[in-house]
CSV table of C-alpha atoms in Angstrom, one decimal:
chain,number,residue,atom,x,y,z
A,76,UNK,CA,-17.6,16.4,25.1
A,77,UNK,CA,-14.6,15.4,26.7
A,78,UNK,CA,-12.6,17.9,29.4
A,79,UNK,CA,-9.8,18.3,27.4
A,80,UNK,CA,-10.6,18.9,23.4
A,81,UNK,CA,-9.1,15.1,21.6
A,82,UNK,CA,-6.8,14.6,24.4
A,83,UNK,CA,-4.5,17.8,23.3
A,84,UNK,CA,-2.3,19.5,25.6
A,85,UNK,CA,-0.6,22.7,25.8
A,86,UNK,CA,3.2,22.9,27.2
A,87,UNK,CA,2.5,22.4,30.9
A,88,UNK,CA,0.6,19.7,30.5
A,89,UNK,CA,-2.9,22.6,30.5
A,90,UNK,CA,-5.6,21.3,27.8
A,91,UNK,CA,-6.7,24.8,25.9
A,92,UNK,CA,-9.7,26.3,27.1
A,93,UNK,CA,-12.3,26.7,24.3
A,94,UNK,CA,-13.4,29.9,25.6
A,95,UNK,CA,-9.8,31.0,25.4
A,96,UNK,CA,-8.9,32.6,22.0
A,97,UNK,CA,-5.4,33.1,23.1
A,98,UNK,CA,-5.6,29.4,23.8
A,99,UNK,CA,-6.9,28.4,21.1
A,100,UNK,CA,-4.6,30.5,18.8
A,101,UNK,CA,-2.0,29.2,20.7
A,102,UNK,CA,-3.2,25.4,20.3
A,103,UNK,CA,-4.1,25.6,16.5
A,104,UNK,CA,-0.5,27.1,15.8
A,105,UNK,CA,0.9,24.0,17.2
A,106,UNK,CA,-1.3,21.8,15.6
A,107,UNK,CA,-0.7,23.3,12.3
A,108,UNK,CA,3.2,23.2,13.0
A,109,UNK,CA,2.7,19.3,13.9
A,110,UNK,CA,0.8,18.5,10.1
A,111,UNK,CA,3.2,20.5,8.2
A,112,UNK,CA,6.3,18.7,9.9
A,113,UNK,CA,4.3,15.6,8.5
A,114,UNK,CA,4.7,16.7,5.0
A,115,UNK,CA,2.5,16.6,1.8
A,116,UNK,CA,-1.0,14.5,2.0
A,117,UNK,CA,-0.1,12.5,-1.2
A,118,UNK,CA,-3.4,12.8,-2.3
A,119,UNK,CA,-6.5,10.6,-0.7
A,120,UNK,CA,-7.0,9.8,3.2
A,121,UNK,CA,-3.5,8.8,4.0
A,122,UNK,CA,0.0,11.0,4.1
A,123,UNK,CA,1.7,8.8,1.5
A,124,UNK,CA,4.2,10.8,1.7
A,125,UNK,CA,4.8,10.6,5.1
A,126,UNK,CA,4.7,7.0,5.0
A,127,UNK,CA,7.5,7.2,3.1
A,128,UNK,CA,9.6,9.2,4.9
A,129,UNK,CA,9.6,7.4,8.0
A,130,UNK,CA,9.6,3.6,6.7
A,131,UNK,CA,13.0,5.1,4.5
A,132,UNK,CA,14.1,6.9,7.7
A,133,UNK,CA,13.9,3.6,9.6
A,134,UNK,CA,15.4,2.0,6.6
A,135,UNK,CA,18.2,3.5,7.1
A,136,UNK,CA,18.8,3.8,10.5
A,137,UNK,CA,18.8,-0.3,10.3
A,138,UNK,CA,21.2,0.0,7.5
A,139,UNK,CA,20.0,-0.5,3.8
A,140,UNK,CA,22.8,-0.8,1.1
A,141,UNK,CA,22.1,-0.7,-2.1
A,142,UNK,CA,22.1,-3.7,-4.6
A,143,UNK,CA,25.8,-4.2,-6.1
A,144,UNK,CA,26.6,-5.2,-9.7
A,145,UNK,CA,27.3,-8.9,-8.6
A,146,UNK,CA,24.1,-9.0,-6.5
A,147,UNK,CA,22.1,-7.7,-9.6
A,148,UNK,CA,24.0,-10.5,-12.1
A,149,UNK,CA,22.8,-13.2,-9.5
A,150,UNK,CA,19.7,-12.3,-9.2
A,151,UNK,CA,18.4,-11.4,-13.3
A,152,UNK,CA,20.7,-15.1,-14.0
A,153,UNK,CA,18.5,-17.0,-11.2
A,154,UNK,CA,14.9,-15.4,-12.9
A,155,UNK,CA,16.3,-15.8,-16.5
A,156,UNK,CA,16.9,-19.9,-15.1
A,157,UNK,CA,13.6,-19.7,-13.1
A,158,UNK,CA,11.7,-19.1,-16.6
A,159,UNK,CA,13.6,-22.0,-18.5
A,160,UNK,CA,12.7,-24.1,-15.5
A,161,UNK,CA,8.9,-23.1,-15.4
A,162,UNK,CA,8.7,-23.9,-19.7
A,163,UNK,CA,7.4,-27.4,-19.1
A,164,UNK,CA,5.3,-27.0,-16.0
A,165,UNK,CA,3.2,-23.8,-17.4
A,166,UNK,CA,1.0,-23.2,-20.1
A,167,UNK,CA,1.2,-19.9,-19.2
A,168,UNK,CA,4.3,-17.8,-21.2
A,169,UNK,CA,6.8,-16.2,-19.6
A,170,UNK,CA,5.8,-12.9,-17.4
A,171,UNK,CA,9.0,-11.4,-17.0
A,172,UNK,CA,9.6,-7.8,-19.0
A,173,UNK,CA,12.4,-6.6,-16.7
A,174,UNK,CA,14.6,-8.4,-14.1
A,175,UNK,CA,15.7,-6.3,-11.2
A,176,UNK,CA,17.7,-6.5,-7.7
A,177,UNK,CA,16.2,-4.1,-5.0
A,178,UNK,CA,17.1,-2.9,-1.9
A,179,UNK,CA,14.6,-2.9,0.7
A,180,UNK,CA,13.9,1.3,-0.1
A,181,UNK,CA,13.5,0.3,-3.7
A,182,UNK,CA,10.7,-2.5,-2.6
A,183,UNK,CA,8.7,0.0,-0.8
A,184,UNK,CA,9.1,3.1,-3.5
A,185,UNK,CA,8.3,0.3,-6.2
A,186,UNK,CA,5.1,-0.8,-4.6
A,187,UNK,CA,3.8,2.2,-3.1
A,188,UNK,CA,1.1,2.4,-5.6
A,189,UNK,CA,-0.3,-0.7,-4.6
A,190,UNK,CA,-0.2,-0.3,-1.1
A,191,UNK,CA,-2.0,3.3,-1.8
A,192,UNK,CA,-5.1,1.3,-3.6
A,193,UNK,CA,-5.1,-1.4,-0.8
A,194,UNK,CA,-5.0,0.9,1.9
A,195,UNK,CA,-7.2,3.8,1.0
A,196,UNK,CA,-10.7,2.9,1.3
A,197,UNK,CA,-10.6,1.6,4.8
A,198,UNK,CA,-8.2,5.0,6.0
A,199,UNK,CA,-10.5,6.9,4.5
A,200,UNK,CA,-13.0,5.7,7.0
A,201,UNK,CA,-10.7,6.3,9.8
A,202,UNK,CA,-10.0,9.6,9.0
A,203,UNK,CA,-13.2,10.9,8.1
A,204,UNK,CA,-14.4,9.1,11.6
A,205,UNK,CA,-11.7,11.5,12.9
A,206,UNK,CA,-13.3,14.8,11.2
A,207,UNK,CA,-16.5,14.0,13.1
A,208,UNK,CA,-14.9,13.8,16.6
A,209,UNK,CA,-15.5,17.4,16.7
A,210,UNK,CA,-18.9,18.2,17.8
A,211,UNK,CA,-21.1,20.0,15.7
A,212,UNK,CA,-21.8,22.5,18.8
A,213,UNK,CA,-18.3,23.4,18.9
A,214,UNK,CA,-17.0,23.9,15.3
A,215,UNK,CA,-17.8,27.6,15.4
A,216,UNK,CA,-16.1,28.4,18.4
A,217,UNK,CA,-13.1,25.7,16.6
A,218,UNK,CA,-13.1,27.1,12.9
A,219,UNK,CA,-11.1,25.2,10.6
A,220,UNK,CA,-10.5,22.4,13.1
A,221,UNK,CA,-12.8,20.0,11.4
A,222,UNK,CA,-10.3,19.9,8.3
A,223,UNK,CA,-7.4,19.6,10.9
A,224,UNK,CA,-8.4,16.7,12.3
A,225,UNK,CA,-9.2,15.2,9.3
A,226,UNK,CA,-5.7,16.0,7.8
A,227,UNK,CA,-4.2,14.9,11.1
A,228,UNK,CA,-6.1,11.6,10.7
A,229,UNK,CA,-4.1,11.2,7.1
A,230,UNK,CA,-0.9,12.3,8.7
A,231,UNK,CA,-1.4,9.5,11.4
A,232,UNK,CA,-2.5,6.4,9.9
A,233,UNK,CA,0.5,7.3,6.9
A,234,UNK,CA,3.0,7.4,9.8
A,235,UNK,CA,2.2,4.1,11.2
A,236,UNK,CA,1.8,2.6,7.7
A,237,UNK,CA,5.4,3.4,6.9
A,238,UNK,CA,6.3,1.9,10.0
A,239,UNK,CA,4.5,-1.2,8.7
A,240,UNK,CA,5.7,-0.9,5.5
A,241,UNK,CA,9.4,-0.8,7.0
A,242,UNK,CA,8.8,-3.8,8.8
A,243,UNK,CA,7.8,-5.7,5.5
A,244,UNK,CA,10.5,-4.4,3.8
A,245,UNK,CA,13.0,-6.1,6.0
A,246,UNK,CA,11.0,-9.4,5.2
A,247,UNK,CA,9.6,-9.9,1.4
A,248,UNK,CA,12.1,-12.0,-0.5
A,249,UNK,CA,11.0,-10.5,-4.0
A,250,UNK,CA,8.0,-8.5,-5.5
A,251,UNK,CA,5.0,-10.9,-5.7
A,252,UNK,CA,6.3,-12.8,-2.0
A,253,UNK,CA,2.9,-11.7,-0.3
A,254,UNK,CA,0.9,-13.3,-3.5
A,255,UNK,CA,-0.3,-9.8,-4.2
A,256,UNK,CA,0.6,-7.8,-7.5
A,257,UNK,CA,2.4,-5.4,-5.7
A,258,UNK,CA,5.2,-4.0,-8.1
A,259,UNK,CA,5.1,-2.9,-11.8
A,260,UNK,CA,3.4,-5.0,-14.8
A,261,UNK,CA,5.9,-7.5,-15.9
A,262,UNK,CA,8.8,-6.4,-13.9
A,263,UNK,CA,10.0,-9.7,-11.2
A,264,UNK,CA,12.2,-8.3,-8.4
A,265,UNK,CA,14.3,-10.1,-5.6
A,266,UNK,CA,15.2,-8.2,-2.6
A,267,UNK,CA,19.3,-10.5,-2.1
A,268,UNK,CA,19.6,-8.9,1.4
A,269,UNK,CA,16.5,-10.3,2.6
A,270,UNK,CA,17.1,-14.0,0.2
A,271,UNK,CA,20.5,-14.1,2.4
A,272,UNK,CA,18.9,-13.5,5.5
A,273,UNK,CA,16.3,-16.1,5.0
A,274,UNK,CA,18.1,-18.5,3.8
A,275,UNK,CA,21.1,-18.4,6.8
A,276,UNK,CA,18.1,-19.0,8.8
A,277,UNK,CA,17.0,-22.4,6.8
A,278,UNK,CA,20.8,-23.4,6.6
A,279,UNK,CA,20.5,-23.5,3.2
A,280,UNK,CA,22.8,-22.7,0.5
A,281,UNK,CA,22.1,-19.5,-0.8
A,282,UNK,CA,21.9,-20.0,-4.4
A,283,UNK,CA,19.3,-22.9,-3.5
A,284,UNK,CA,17.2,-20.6,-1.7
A,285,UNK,CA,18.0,-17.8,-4.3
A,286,UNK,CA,16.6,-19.8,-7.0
A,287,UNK,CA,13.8,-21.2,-5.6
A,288,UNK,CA,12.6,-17.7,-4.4
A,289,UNK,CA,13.4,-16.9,-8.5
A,290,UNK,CA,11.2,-19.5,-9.6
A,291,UNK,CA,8.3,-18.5,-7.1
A,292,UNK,CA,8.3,-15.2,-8.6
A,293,UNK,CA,8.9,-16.0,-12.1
A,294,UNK,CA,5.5,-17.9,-11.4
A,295,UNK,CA,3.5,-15.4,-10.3
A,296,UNK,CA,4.9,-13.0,-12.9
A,297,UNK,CA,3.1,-15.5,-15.6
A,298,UNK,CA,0.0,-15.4,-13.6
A,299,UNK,CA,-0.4,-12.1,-12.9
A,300,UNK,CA,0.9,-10.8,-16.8
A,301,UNK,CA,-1.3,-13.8,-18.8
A,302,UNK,CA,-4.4,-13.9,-16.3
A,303,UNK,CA,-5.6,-10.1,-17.3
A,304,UNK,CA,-8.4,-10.4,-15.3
A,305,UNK,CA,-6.5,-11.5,-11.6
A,306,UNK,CA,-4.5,-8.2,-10.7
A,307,UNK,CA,-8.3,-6.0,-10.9
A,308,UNK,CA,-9.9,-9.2,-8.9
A,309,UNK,CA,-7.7,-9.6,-6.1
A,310,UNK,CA,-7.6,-5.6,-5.8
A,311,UNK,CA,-11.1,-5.1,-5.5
A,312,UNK,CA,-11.9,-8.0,-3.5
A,313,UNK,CA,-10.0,-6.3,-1.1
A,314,UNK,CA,-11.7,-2.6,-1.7
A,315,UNK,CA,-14.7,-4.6,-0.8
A,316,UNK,CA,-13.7,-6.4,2.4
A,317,UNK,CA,-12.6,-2.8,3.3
A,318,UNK,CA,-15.7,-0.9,2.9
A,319,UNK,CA,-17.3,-3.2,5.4
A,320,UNK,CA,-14.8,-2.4,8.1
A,321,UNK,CA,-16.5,-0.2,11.0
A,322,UNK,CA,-13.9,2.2,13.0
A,323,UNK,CA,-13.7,1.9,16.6
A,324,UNK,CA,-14.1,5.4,17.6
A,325,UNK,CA,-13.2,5.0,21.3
A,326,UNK,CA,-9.9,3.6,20.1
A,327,UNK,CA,-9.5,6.5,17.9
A,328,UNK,CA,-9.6,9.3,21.2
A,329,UNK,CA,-7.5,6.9,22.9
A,330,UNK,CA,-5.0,7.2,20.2
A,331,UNK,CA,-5.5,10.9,19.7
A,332,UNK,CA,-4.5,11.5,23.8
A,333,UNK,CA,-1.2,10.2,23.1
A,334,UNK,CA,0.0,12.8,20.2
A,335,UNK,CA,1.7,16.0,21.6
A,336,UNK,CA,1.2,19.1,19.2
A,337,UNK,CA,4.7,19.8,20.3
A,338,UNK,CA,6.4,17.0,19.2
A,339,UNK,CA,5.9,15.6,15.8
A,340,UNK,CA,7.3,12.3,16.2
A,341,UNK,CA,4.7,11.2,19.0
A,342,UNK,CA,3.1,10.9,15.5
A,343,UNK,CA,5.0,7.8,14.8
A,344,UNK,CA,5.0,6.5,18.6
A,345,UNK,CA,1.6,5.8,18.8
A,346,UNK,CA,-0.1,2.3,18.2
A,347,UNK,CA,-3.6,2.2,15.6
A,348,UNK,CA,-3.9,-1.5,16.5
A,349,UNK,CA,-7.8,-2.1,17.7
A,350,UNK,CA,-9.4,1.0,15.5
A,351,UNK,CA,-10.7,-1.2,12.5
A,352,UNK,CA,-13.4,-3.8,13.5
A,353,UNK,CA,-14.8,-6.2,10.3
A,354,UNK,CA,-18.2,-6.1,10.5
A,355,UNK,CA,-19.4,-10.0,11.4
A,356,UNK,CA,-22.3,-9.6,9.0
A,357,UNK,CA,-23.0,-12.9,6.0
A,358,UNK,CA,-21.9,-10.1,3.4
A,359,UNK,CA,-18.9,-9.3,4.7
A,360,UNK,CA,-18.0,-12.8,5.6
A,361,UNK,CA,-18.6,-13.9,2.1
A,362,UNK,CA,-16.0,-11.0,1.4
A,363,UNK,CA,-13.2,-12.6,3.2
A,364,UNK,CA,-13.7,-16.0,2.0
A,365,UNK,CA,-13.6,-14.4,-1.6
A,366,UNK,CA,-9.9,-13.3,-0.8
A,367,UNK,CA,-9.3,-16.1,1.0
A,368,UNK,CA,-9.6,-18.3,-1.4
A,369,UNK,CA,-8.8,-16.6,-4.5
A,370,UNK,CA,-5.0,-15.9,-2.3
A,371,UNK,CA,-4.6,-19.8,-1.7
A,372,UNK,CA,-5.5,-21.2,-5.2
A,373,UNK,CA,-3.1,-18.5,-6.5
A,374,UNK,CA,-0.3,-19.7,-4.0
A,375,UNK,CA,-1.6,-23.3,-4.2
A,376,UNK,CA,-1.0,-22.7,-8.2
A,377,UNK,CA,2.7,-21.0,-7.3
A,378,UNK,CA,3.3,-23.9,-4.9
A,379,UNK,CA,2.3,-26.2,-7.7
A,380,UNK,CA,4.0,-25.6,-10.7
A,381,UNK,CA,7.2,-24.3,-8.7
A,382,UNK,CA,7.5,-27.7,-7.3
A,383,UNK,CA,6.9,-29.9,-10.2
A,384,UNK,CA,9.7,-27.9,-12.4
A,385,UNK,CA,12.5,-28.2,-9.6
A,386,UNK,CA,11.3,-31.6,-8.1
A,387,UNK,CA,14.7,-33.2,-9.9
A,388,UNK,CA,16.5,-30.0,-10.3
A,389,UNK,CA,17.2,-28.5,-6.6
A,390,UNK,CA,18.8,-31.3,-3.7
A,391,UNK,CA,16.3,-29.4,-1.1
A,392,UNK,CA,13.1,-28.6,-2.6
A,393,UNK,CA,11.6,-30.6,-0.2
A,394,UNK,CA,12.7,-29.0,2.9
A,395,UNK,CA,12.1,-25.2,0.8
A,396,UNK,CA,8.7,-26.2,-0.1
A,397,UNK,CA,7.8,-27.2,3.4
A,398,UNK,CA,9.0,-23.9,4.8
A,399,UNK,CA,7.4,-21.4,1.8
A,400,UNK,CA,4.4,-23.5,2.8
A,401,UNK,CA,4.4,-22.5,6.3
A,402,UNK,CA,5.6,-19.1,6.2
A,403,UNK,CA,2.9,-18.0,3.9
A,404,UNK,CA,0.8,-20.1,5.8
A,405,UNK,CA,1.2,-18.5,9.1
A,406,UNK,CA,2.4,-14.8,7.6
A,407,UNK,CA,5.4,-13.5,10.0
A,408,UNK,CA,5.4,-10.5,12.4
A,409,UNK,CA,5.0,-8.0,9.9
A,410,UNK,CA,2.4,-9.1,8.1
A,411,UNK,CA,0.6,-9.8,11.5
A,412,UNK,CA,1.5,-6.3,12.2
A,413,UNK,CA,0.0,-5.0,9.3
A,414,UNK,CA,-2.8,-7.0,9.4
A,415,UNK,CA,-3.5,-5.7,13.0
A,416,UNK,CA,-3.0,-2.3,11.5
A,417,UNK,CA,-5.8,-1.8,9.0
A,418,UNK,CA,-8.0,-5.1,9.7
A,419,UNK,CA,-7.4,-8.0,6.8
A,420,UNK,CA,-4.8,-10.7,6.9
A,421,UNK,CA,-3.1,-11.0,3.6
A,422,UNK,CA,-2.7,-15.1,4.0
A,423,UNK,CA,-4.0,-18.2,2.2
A,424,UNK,CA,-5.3,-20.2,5.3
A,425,UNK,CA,-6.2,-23.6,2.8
A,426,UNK,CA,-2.9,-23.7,0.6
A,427,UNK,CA,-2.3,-27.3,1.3
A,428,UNK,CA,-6.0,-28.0,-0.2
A,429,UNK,CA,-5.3,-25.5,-3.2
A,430,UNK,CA,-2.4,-27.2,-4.4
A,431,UNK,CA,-4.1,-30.6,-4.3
A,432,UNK,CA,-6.4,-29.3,-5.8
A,433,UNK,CA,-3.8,-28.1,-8.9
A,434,UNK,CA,-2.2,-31.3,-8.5
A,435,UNK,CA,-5.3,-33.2,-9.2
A,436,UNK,CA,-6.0,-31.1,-12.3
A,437,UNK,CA,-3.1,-31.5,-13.7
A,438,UNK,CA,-3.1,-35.3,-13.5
A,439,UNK,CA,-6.7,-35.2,-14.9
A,440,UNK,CA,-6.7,-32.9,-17.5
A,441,UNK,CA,-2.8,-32.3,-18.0
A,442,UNK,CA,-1.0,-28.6,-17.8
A,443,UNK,CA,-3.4,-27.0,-20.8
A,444,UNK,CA,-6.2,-28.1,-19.4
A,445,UNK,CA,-5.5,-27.1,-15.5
A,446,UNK,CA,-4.0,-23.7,-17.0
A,447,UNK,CA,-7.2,-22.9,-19.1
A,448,UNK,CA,-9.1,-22.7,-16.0
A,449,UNK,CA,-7.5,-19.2,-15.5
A,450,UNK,CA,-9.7,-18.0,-18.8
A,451,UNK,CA,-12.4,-16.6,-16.6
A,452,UNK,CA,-12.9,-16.2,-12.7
A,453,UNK,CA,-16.3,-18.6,-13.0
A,454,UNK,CA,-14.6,-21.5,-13.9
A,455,UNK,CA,-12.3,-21.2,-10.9
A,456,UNK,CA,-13.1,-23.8,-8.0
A,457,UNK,CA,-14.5,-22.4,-4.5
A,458,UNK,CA,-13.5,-23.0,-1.0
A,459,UNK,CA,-16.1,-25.7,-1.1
A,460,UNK,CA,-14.5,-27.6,-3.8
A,461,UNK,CA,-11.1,-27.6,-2.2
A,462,UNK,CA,-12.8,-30.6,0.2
A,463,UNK,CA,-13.0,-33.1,-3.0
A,464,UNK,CA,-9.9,-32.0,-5.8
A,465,UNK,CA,-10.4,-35.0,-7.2
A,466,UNK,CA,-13.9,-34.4,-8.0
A,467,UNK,CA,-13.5,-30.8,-9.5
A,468,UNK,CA,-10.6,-32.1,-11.3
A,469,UNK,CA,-12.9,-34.7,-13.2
A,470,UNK,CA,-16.1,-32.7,-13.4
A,471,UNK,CA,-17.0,-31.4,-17.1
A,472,UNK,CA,-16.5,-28.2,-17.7
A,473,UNK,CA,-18.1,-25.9,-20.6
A,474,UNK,CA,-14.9,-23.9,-21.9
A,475,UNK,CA,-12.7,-23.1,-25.2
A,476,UNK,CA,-9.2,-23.6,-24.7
A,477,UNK,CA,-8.9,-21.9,-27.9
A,478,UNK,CA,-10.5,-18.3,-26.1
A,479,UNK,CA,-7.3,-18.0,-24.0
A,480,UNK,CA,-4.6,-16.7,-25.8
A,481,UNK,CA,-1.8,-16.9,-23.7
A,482,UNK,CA,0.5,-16.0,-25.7
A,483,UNK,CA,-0.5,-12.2,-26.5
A,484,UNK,CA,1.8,-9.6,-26.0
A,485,UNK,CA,1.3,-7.7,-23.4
A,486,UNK,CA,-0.6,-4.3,-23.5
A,487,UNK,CA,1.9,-2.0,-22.3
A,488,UNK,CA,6.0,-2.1,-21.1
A,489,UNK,CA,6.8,-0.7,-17.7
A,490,UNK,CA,9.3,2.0,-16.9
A,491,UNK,CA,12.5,1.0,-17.4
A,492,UNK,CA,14.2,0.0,-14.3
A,493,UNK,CA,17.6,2.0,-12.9
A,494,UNK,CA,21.0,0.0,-14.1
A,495,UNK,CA,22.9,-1.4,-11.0
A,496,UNK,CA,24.8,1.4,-11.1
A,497,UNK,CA,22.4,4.4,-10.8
A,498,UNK,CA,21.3,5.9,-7.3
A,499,UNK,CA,18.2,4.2,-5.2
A,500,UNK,CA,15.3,6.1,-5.1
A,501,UNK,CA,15.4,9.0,-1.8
């Protein structure tokens, strides 16, 4: 057991005796006053709610305006073009529901949901690592410290995921930018700030870069909406990779030194990088070449049918292509962060060889034919197949066209989204 009880101090810089009642009492009113400045749990492992408060609180310190009308026109004109544009490249319908501008606040309130089912399993294992740091010897003399920790653990890992989540905000372009369905059924969202950032950066015009950001969207929206199956696959591919993610527990005391009861925001100051360790077992391998590869042929398919509809439409597709290419290739410094942060990289590493591989199937079996081998997840090529596109794209496959209908309605409309007018969410 170590000398001073998780690395807590009392003012003074005294740890708290555990023989000490007085100490103790002292000690657990801090602790107490240090989770309820956190706010509610949310609900599961991980202070949601905390997570929100401090990626908005960062937000806004940064400066986050909200969307104005024109920004909102610009962006629901460049989708409704986007879908005209995608028409003859997609067998797939249109996706799109709703068509919304958002703020950087709005993307992480919108998406929150997501993040929550992503993010879950594998705190869950960090914090109920955390529960056990207190010896069994010692949880009578402790009492109710065992849930404190625990709740603590929750209250941590949710303040260092809004800080993640902050730093994403400030660097998605629109809903489905990460190739994850991250925002509500049917609703495409662009974030103009962030468009208008990233395109000064390109030197770009920024109704180029609007539109082509518009049309990657618009494509995911008609995968994700038409492909029922994907959203469930991708989600629990992840779930899986997660549950085979051990917890570094040394890292976990080393964190737990750094917090002061006193001071609620050494919460936020600390750094989680190092506590999740994937296990280097064949099972878990197999995991992450699951998402791997299921996140490139989605963004080689993107890539794919993005390109082919502005190809004579848009004066630099070829330089925006390249540069989509490489920055979902590489992932930038947030999602590196966030990757550090709970331990899965959220990247196609073989998108060039996926969208050959779509490239090839289109040329051999046309858009229908490429398209229909959405219907079911079996049909889908591996990462083995992305070495030879040519002979996928050629190989016979056992399938009905006929048993994909992609132009059903969709099962249920999403919740209508706030007029440009209305107030962002808090």
């Amino acid at each position: 057991m170590p000398d001073t009880p998780f690395g807590f101090q009392l003012p003074g810089g005294q740890p708290p005796d555990p023989n000490d009642p007085q100490q103790l009492q002292q000690f657990m009113a801090q602790l107490q006053q240090l989770l309820a400045a956190g706010g509610g749990s949310g609900g599961g492992p991980v202070n949601w709610d905390l997570a929100r408060q401090v990626a908005a609180s960062q937000l806004a310190s940064a400066g986050d305006p909200a969307v104005n009308p024109h920004e909102w026109h610009t962006v629901t004109e460049a989708l409704r073009v986007a879908d005209l544009w995608l028409e003859a490249s997609s067998a797939l319908p249109s996706g799109i529901r709703t068509s919304v501008a958002w703020n950087r606040n709005e993307w992480i309130y919108r998406t929150l949901d997501v993040w929550r089912k992503l993010c879950d399993p594998v705190a869950g294992r960090m914090v109920g690592a955390m529960g056990d740091l207190v010896p069994p010897e010692a949880r009578s003399q402790l009492g109710p410290m065992h849930a404190m920790m625990t709740t603590l653990g929750g209250a941590l890992f949710g303040g260092q995921l809004g800080q993640a989540l902050d730093s994403l905000a400030t660097e998605v372009l629109s809903a489905s930018d990460i190739g994850l369905p991250l925002g509500p059924a049917g609703t495409a969202a662009l974030l103009p700030a962030n468009i208008r950032a990233y395109g000064d950066g390109l030197e770009l015009p920024e109704d180029e870069v609007r539109l082509y950001v518009a049309l990657r969207e618009a494509a995911h929206q008609r995968l994700f909406e038409h492909v029922p199956w994907l959203r469930g696959h991708v989600l629990a591919a992840v779930e899986t990779y997660a549950s085979g993610i051990t917890v570094n527990r040394e890292a976990i005391e080393e964190a737990l030194g750094r917090v002061d009861p006193t001071n609620p925001e050494s919460m936020q100051e600390i750094a989680m990088e190092g506590i999740f360790t994937p296990e280097d077992t064949p099972a878990q391998q197999a995991s992450l070449a699951r998402i791997e590869t299921v996140l490139a042929l989605i963004e080689g398919w993107v890539c794919h049918v993005v390109d082919s509809s502005s190809a004579d439409r848009l004066p630099n597709v070829a330089k925006l292509a390249e540069a989509f290419r490489r920055r979902r290739a590489a992932g930038g410094p947030a999602e590196q962060t966030f990757a550090a942060l709970v331990g899965l990289e959220l990247r196609p590493r073989r998108l060039r060889e996926a969208t050959a591989l779509w490239a090839a199937l289109t040329t051999h079996r046309g858009i229908d034919g490429r398209d229909a081998v959405w219907s079911h997840p079996d049909l889908l090529p591996s990462d083995t197949d992305f070495a030879d596109p040519e002979a996928f794209a050629q190989a016979k496959l056992d399938f009905d066209l006929g048993d994909m209908d992609f132009g059903a309605p969709p099962a249920e409309a999403p919740e209508s989204p706030k007029r440009p007018d209305s107030d962002s969410p808090e």
